[in-house]
mmCIF file of C-alpha atoms in Angstrom:
data_model
loop_
_atom_site.group_PDB
_atom_site.id
_atom_site.type_symbol
_atom_site.label_atom_id
_atom_site.label_comp_id
_atom_site.label_asym_id
_atom_site.label_seq_id
_atom_site.Cartn_x
_atom_site.Cartn_y
_atom_site.Cartn_z
ATOM 1 C CA ALA A 1031 -8.097 11.008 13.919
ATOM 2 C CA ALA A 1032 -8.083 7.273 14.469
ATOM 3 C CA GLY A 1033 -5.717 5.315 12.276
ATOM 4 C CA VAL A 1034 -5.172 1.675 11.421
ATOM 5 C CA ILE A 1035 -3.771 -0.143 14.435
ATOM 6 C CA GLN A 1036 -1.561 -3.183 14.070
ATOM 7 C CA SER A 1037 -0.293 -5.411 16.803
ATOM 8 C CA PRO A 1038 2.237 -6.392 17.738
ATOM 9 C CA ARG A 1039 4.679 -3.883 16.261
ATOM 10 C CA HIS A 1040 7.558 -6.301 16.474
ATOM 11 C CA LEU A 1041 7.586 -10.074 16.669
ATOM 12 C CA ILE A 1042 10.394 -12.587 16.809
ATOM 13 C CA LYS A 1043 9.636 -16.227 16.142
ATOM 14 C CA GLU A 1044 11.632 -19.358 15.500
ATOM 15 C CA LYS A 1045 11.383 -21.468 12.383
ATOM 16 C CA ARG A 1046 8.337 -23.742 12.289
ATOM 17 C CA GLU A 1047 6.514 -21.690 14.916
ATOM 18 C CA THR A 1048 3.206 -19.914 14.346
ATOM 19 C CA ALA A 1049 2.397 -16.230 14.503
ATOM 20 C CA THR A 1050 -0.799 -14.205 14.582
ATOM 21 C CA LEU A 1051 -0.858 -10.593 13.446
ATOM 22 C CA LYS A 1052 -3.802 -8.365 14.254
ATOM 23 C CA CYS A 1053 -5.216 -5.387 12.443
ATOM 24 C CA TYR A 1054 -7.842 -2.930 13.665
ATOM 25 C CA PRO A 1055 -9.168 -0.802 10.794
ATOM 26 C CA ILE A 1056 -10.265 2.782 10.947
ATOM 27 C CA PRO A 1057 -13.781 2.937 12.439
ATOM 28 C CA ARG A 1058 -16.519 2.399 9.824
ATOM 29 C CA HIS A 1059 -14.050 1.066 7.263
ATOM 30 C CA ASP A 1060 -15.331 -2.211 5.849
ATOM 31 C CA THR A 1061 -12.342 -3.322 3.771
ATOM 32 C CA VAL A 1062 -9.033 -4.686 5.036
ATOM 33 C CA TYR A 1063 -5.896 -5.512 3.042
ATOM 34 C CA TRP A 1064 -2.765 -7.401 4.068
ATOM 35 C CA TYR A 1065 0.632 -6.755 2.475
ATOM 36 C CA GLN A 1066 4.086 -8.222 2.934
ATOM 37 C CA GLN A 1067 7.145 -6.020 2.369
ATOM 38 C CA GLY A 1068 10.571 -7.633 2.322
ATOM 39 C CA PRO A 1069 13.741 -5.567 2.822
ATOM 40 C CA GLY A 1070 14.133 -3.107 -0.034
ATOM 41 C CA GLN A 1071 11.047 -4.505 -1.759
ATOM 42 C CA ASP A 1072 7.692 -3.101 -2.752
ATOM 43 C CA PRO A 1073 4.656 -4.245 -0.767
ATOM 44 C CA GLN A 1074 3.227 -7.513 -2.063
ATOM 45 C CA PHE A 1075 -0.508 -8.009 -1.810
ATOM 46 C CA LEU A 1076 -1.541 -11.032 0.226
ATOM 47 C CA ILE A 1077 -5.280 -10.920 0.717
ATOM 48 C CA SER A 1078 -8.208 -8.571 1.241
ATOM 49 C CA PHE A 1079 -11.613 -8.684 2.856
ATOM 50 C CA TYR A 1080 -14.767 -6.696 2.241
ATOM 51 C CA GLU A 1081 -17.624 -6.915 4.714
ATOM 52 C CA LYS A 1082 -16.030 -9.906 6.414
ATOM 53 C CA MET A 1083 -15.700 -11.954 3.248
ATOM 54 C CA GLN A 1084 -12.572 -12.570 1.235
ATOM 55 C CA SER A 1085 -12.539 -10.097 -1.601
ATOM 56 C CA ASP A 1086 -9.279 -10.639 -3.435
ATOM 57 C CA LYS A 1087 -6.305 -12.956 -3.087
ATOM 58 C CA GLY A 1088 -2.714 -12.392 -4.006
ATOM 59 C CA SER A 1089 0.522 -14.193 -3.289
ATOM 60 C CA ILE A 1090 -0.455 -15.553 0.103
ATOM 61 C CA PRO A 1091 1.234 -18.868 0.922
ATOM 62 C CA ASP A 1092 -0.925 -21.841 1.842
ATOM 63 C CA ARG A 1093 0.722 -21.748 5.283
ATOM 64 C CA PHE A 1094 -0.981 -18.404 5.906
ATOM 65 C CA SER A 1095 -4.648 -17.770 6.532
ATOM 66 C CA ALA A 1096 -6.635 -14.697 7.405
ATOM 67 C CA GLN A 1097 -10.097 -13.640 8.338
ATOM 68 C CA GLN A 1098 -12.119 -10.561 9.124
ATOM 69 C CA PHE A 1099 -14.298 -10.673 12.200
ATOM 70 C CA SER A 1100 -17.719 -9.234 12.986
ATOM 71 C CA ASP A 1101 -16.137 -6.095 14.457
ATOM 72 C CA TYR A 1102 -14.152 -5.726 11.187
ATOM 73 C CA HIS A 1103 -10.780 -6.365 12.740
ATOM 74 C CA SER A 1104 -8.641 -8.870 10.890
ATOM 75 C CA GLU A 1105 -6.056 -11.455 11.834
ATOM 76 C CA LEU A 1106 -3.316 -12.970 9.715
ATOM 77 C CA ASN A 1107 -2.299 -16.413 10.910
ATOM 78 C CA MET A 1108 1.064 -17.728 9.820
ATOM 79 C CA SER A 1109 2.157 -21.292 10.462
ATOM 80 C CA SER A 1110 5.327 -23.300 9.885
ATOM 81 C CA LEU A 1111 7.282 -20.081 9.726
ATOM 82 C CA GLU A 1112 10.303 -19.934 7.457
ATOM 83 C CA LEU A 1113 13.281 -17.595 7.454
ATOM 84 C CA GLY A 1114 11.952 -16.062 4.251
ATOM 85 C CA ASP A 1115 8.803 -14.942 6.023
ATOM 86 C CA SER A 1116 10.819 -12.261 7.806
ATOM 87 C CA ALA A 1117 9.324 -9.022 6.569
ATOM 88 C CA LEU A 1118 7.235 -6.004 7.410
ATOM 89 C CA TYR A 1119 3.546 -6.879 7.284
ATOM 90 C CA PHE A 1120 1.182 -4.031 6.601
ATOM 91 C CA CYS A 1121 -2.507 -3.899 7.102
ATOM 92 C CA ALA A 1122 -4.605 -1.250 5.377
ATOM 93 C CA SER A 1123 -8.253 -0.322 5.530
ATOM 94 C CA SER A 1124 -10.612 1.540 3.257
ATOM 95 C CA LEU A 1125 -14.264 2.343 2.854
ATOM 96 C CA GLY A 1126 -15.812 0.235 0.143
ATOM 97 C CA GLU A 1127 -18.930 2.336 -0.338
ATOM 98 C CA GLY A 1128 -21.056 -0.603 -1.340
ATOM 99 C CA ARG A 1129 -18.434 -1.975 -3.708
ATOM 100 C CA ARG A 1130 -19.009 0.892 -6.080
ATOM 101 C CA ARG A 1131 -15.679 2.509 -5.613
ATOM 102 C CA ASN A 1132 -12.262 1.489 -4.381
ATOM 103 C CA THR A 1133 -11.318 4.406 -2.188
ATOM 104 C CA GLU A 1134 -7.842 5.071 -0.903
ATOM 105 C CA ALA A 1135 -6.366 2.701 1.622
ATOM 106 C CA PHE A 1136 -4.920 3.892 4.891
ATOM 107 C CA PHE A 1137 -1.991 1.872 6.104
ATOM 108 C CA GLY A 1138 -0.974 0.898 9.598
ATOM 109 C CA GLN A 1139 2.583 1.198 10.873
ATOM 110 C CA GLY A 1140 3.197 -2.468 10.190
ATOM 111 C CA THR A 1141 4.347 -5.482 12.152
ATOM 112 C CA ARG A 1142 7.968 -6.375 11.722
ATOM 113 C CA LEU A 1143 8.279 -10.146 11.863
ATOM 114 C CA THR A 1144 11.682 -11.700 12.302
ATOM 115 C CA VAL A 1145 12.020 -15.453 11.958
ATOM 116 C CA VAL A 1146 15.201 -16.899 13.431
ATOM 117 C CA ALA B 106 -5.596 -7.160 -14.516
ATOM 118 C CA GLN B 107 -3.706 -4.137 -13.348
ATOM 119 C CA SER B 108 0.010 -3.413 -13.272
ATOM 120 C CA VAL B 109 2.181 -0.400 -12.714
ATOM 121 C CA THR B 110 5.695 0.466 -13.821
ATOM 122 C CA GLN B 111 7.813 3.069 -12.138
ATOM 123 C CA LEU B 112 10.347 4.060 -14.718
ATOM 124 C CA ASP B 113 13.109 5.159 -12.357
ATOM 125 C CA SER B 114 14.341 3.187 -9.378
ATOM 126 C CA HIS B 115 16.327 6.166 -8.084
ATOM 127 C CA VAL B 116 16.002 9.904 -8.644
ATOM 128 C CA SER B 117 18.431 12.450 -7.247
ATOM 129 C CA VAL B 118 17.709 16.182 -7.138
ATOM 130 C CA SER B 119 19.069 19.242 -5.424
ATOM 131 C CA GLU B 120 17.030 21.093 -2.857
ATOM 132 C CA GLY B 121 14.863 23.714 -4.523
ATOM 133 C CA THR B 122 14.805 22.019 -7.936
ATOM 134 C CA PRO B 123 11.782 20.293 -9.510
ATOM 135 C CA VAL B 124 10.929 16.665 -8.864
ATOM 136 C CA LEU B 125 9.541 14.252 -11.472
ATOM 137 C CA LEU B 126 8.771 10.651 -10.593
ATOM 138 C CA ARG B 127 7.406 8.680 -13.532
ATOM 139 C CA CYS B 128 4.694 6.046 -13.449
ATOM 140 C CA ASN B 129 2.952 4.134 -16.226
ATOM 141 C CA TYR B 130 0.020 1.856 -15.594
ATOM 142 C CA SER B 131 -1.899 -0.903 -17.276
ATOM 143 C CA SER B 132 -5.500 -1.633 -16.421
ATOM 144 C CA SER B 133 -8.379 -3.539 -17.922
ATOM 145 C CA TYR B 134 -10.831 -1.206 -16.258
ATOM 146 C CA SER B 135 -11.032 2.463 -15.462
ATOM 147 C CA PRO B 136 -8.358 2.599 -12.816
ATOM 148 C CA SER B 137 -7.943 4.378 -9.556
ATOM 149 C CA LEU B 138 -4.379 5.567 -9.106
ATOM 150 C CA PHE B 139 -2.499 6.644 -6.008
ATOM 151 C CA TRP B 140 0.911 7.806 -4.923
ATOM 152 C CA TYR B 141 2.154 6.726 -1.510
ATOM 153 C CA VAL B 142 5.324 7.821 0.289
ATOM 154 C CA GLN B 143 7.316 5.750 2.741
ATOM 155 C CA HIS B 144 9.991 7.260 4.936
ATOM 156 C CA PRO B 145 12.628 4.917 6.396
ATOM 157 C CA ASN B 146 11.172 2.499 8.925
ATOM 158 C CA LYS B 147 7.781 4.159 8.618
ATOM 159 C CA GLY B 148 4.402 3.199 7.256
ATOM 160 C CA LEU B 149 2.877 4.227 3.952
ATOM 161 C CA GLN B 150 1.307 7.651 3.683
ATOM 162 C CA LEU B 151 -1.083 8.666 0.915
ATOM 163 C CA LEU B 152 0.168 11.635 -1.111
ATOM 164 C CA LEU B 153 -2.657 11.937 -3.605
ATOM 165 C CA LYS B 154 -5.255 9.968 -5.541
ATOM 166 C CA TYR B 155 -6.991 9.888 -8.898
ATOM 167 C CA THR B 156 -10.445 8.318 -9.019
ATOM 168 C CA SER B 157 -11.906 9.468 -12.374
ATOM 169 C CA ALA B 158 -12.544 13.052 -11.384
ATOM 170 C CA ALA B 159 -10.146 15.879 -12.297
ATOM 171 C CA THR B 160 -7.118 14.650 -14.235
ATOM 172 C CA LEU B 161 -4.742 17.030 -12.433
ATOM 173 C CA VAL B 162 -4.628 15.975 -8.829
ATOM 174 C CA LYS B 163 -3.102 17.993 -6.008
ATOM 175 C CA GLY B 164 -1.803 16.239 -2.941
ATOM 176 C CA ILE B 165 -0.065 16.996 0.294
ATOM 177 C CA ASN B 166 3.301 18.709 0.714
ATOM 178 C CA GLY B 167 3.087 20.450 -2.662
ATOM 179 C CA PHE B 168 2.978 17.301 -4.769
ATOM 180 C CA GLU B 169 0.684 16.882 -7.741
ATOM 181 C CA ALA B 170 0.120 14.342 -10.485
ATOM 182 C CA GLU B 171 -1.582 14.345 -13.847
ATOM 183 C CA PHE B 172 -3.571 11.412 -15.180
ATOM 184 C CA LYS B 173 -3.020 11.023 -18.926
ATOM 185 C CA LYS B 174 -5.139 8.241 -20.336
ATOM 186 C CA SER B 175 -3.636 8.478 -23.819
ATOM 187 C CA GLU B 176 -0.166 7.904 -22.386
ATOM 188 C CA THR B 177 -1.320 5.604 -19.549
ATOM 189 C CA SER B 178 0.770 7.710 -17.228
ATOM 190 C CA PHE B 179 0.400 9.208 -13.774
ATOM 191 C CA HIS B 180 3.645 11.079 -13.134
ATOM 192 C CA LEU B 181 4.280 12.752 -9.779
ATOM 193 C CA THR B 182 5.754 16.234 -9.700
ATOM 194 C CA LYS B 183 6.747 18.932 -7.248
ATOM 195 C CA PRO B 184 8.045 22.355 -8.245
ATOM 196 C CA SER B 185 10.688 22.621 -5.549
ATOM 197 C CA ALA B 186 12.213 19.745 -3.616
ATOM 198 C CA HIS B 187 12.790 19.904 0.110
ATOM 199 C CA MET B 188 15.210 17.821 2.122
ATOM 200 C CA SER B 189 12.299 16.221 3.939
ATOM 201 C CA ASP B 190 10.996 14.837 0.629
ATOM 202 C CA ALA B 191 13.753 12.223 0.593
ATOM 203 C CA ALA B 192 11.903 8.915 0.812
ATOM 204 C CA GLU B 193 10.584 5.958 -1.158
ATOM 205 C CA TYR B 194 7.632 6.700 -3.436
ATOM 206 C CA PHE B 195 5.191 4.100 -4.689
ATOM 207 C CA CYS B 196 2.741 4.414 -7.550
ATOM 208 C CA VAL B 197 -0.324 2.245 -6.963
ATOM 209 C CA VAL B 198 -3.139 1.131 -9.269
ATOM 210 C CA THR B 199 -6.383 -0.599 -8.524
ATOM 211 C CA SER B 200 -9.701 -1.250 -10.158
ATOM 212 C CA ASN B 201 -12.837 0.566 -9.101
ATOM 213 C CA GLN B 202 -14.330 -2.446 -7.367
ATOM 214 C CA ALA B 203 -14.103 -2.194 -3.611
ATOM 215 C CA GLY B 204 -11.732 -4.590 -1.979
ATOM 216 C CA THR B 205 -9.685 -5.462 -5.021
ATOM 217 C CA ALA B 206 -5.949 -5.427 -4.566
ATOM 218 C CA LEU B 207 -3.942 -2.255 -4.718
ATOM 219 C CA ILE B 208 -1.000 -3.122 -6.938
ATOM 220 C CA PHE B 209 2.268 -1.393 -6.080
ATOM 221 C CA GLY B 210 5.057 -0.380 -8.390
ATOM 222 C CA LYS B 211 8.630 -1.263 -7.486
ATOM 223 C CA GLY B 212 9.153 2.134 -5.938
ATOM 224 C CA THR B 213 11.368 5.130 -6.641
ATOM 225 C CA THR B 214 13.917 6.296 -4.118
ATOM 226 C CA LEU B 215 14.110 10.084 -4.068
ATOM 227 C CA SER B 216 17.349 11.595 -2.790
ATOM 228 C CA VAL B 217 17.584 15.325 -2.117
ATOM 229 C CA SER B 218 20.934 17.009 -1.706
ATOM 230 C CA SER B 219 21.626 20.432 -0.249
#
């Protein structure tokens, strides 16, 4: 079965550079979530989209932005990177079922971002 | 608002003995609750979910959890631990509205010794 695809799997950037992470949800899933997981930490919610509109917002820095496109894939754009942005970034997708029910989210393998 | 507390940061068991990972939640709405497992350097895999149906939920790999509204708990159990169960376990809560954040607990590291 198709899963959530994230690219790239690994990314190394220098401070103050920009990075773009991509997420391709499971086919027919209409909801995408972004999470940041630091070493030894629990995943922190950044932002989510339902039907291409922002649905919920968490602890996403102003330097980050995200969007969901017409084909439901999502991109997380990160600018002015800092050393503290080094983390594993997960994308997850779920089926919103018309906003009636928050079904389980299926997570991708993550993108490991290292800022040097 | 939703929140979740995992009562133990680390649980150690012997192979073949029962596993209990404790989770308490707080939610303003009827919650959906999940348990996810994360093996080292791997993604997050769904173990089981509660979405207002049966209160005793069975998941993969022999795990199950019971939703107790009166105790606001959703503890994860397994009758007999296996070495391959060693991993990080996250209890997750969310509201029933699609697209709202899944809030993770701090995680419980399960160690299994032979």
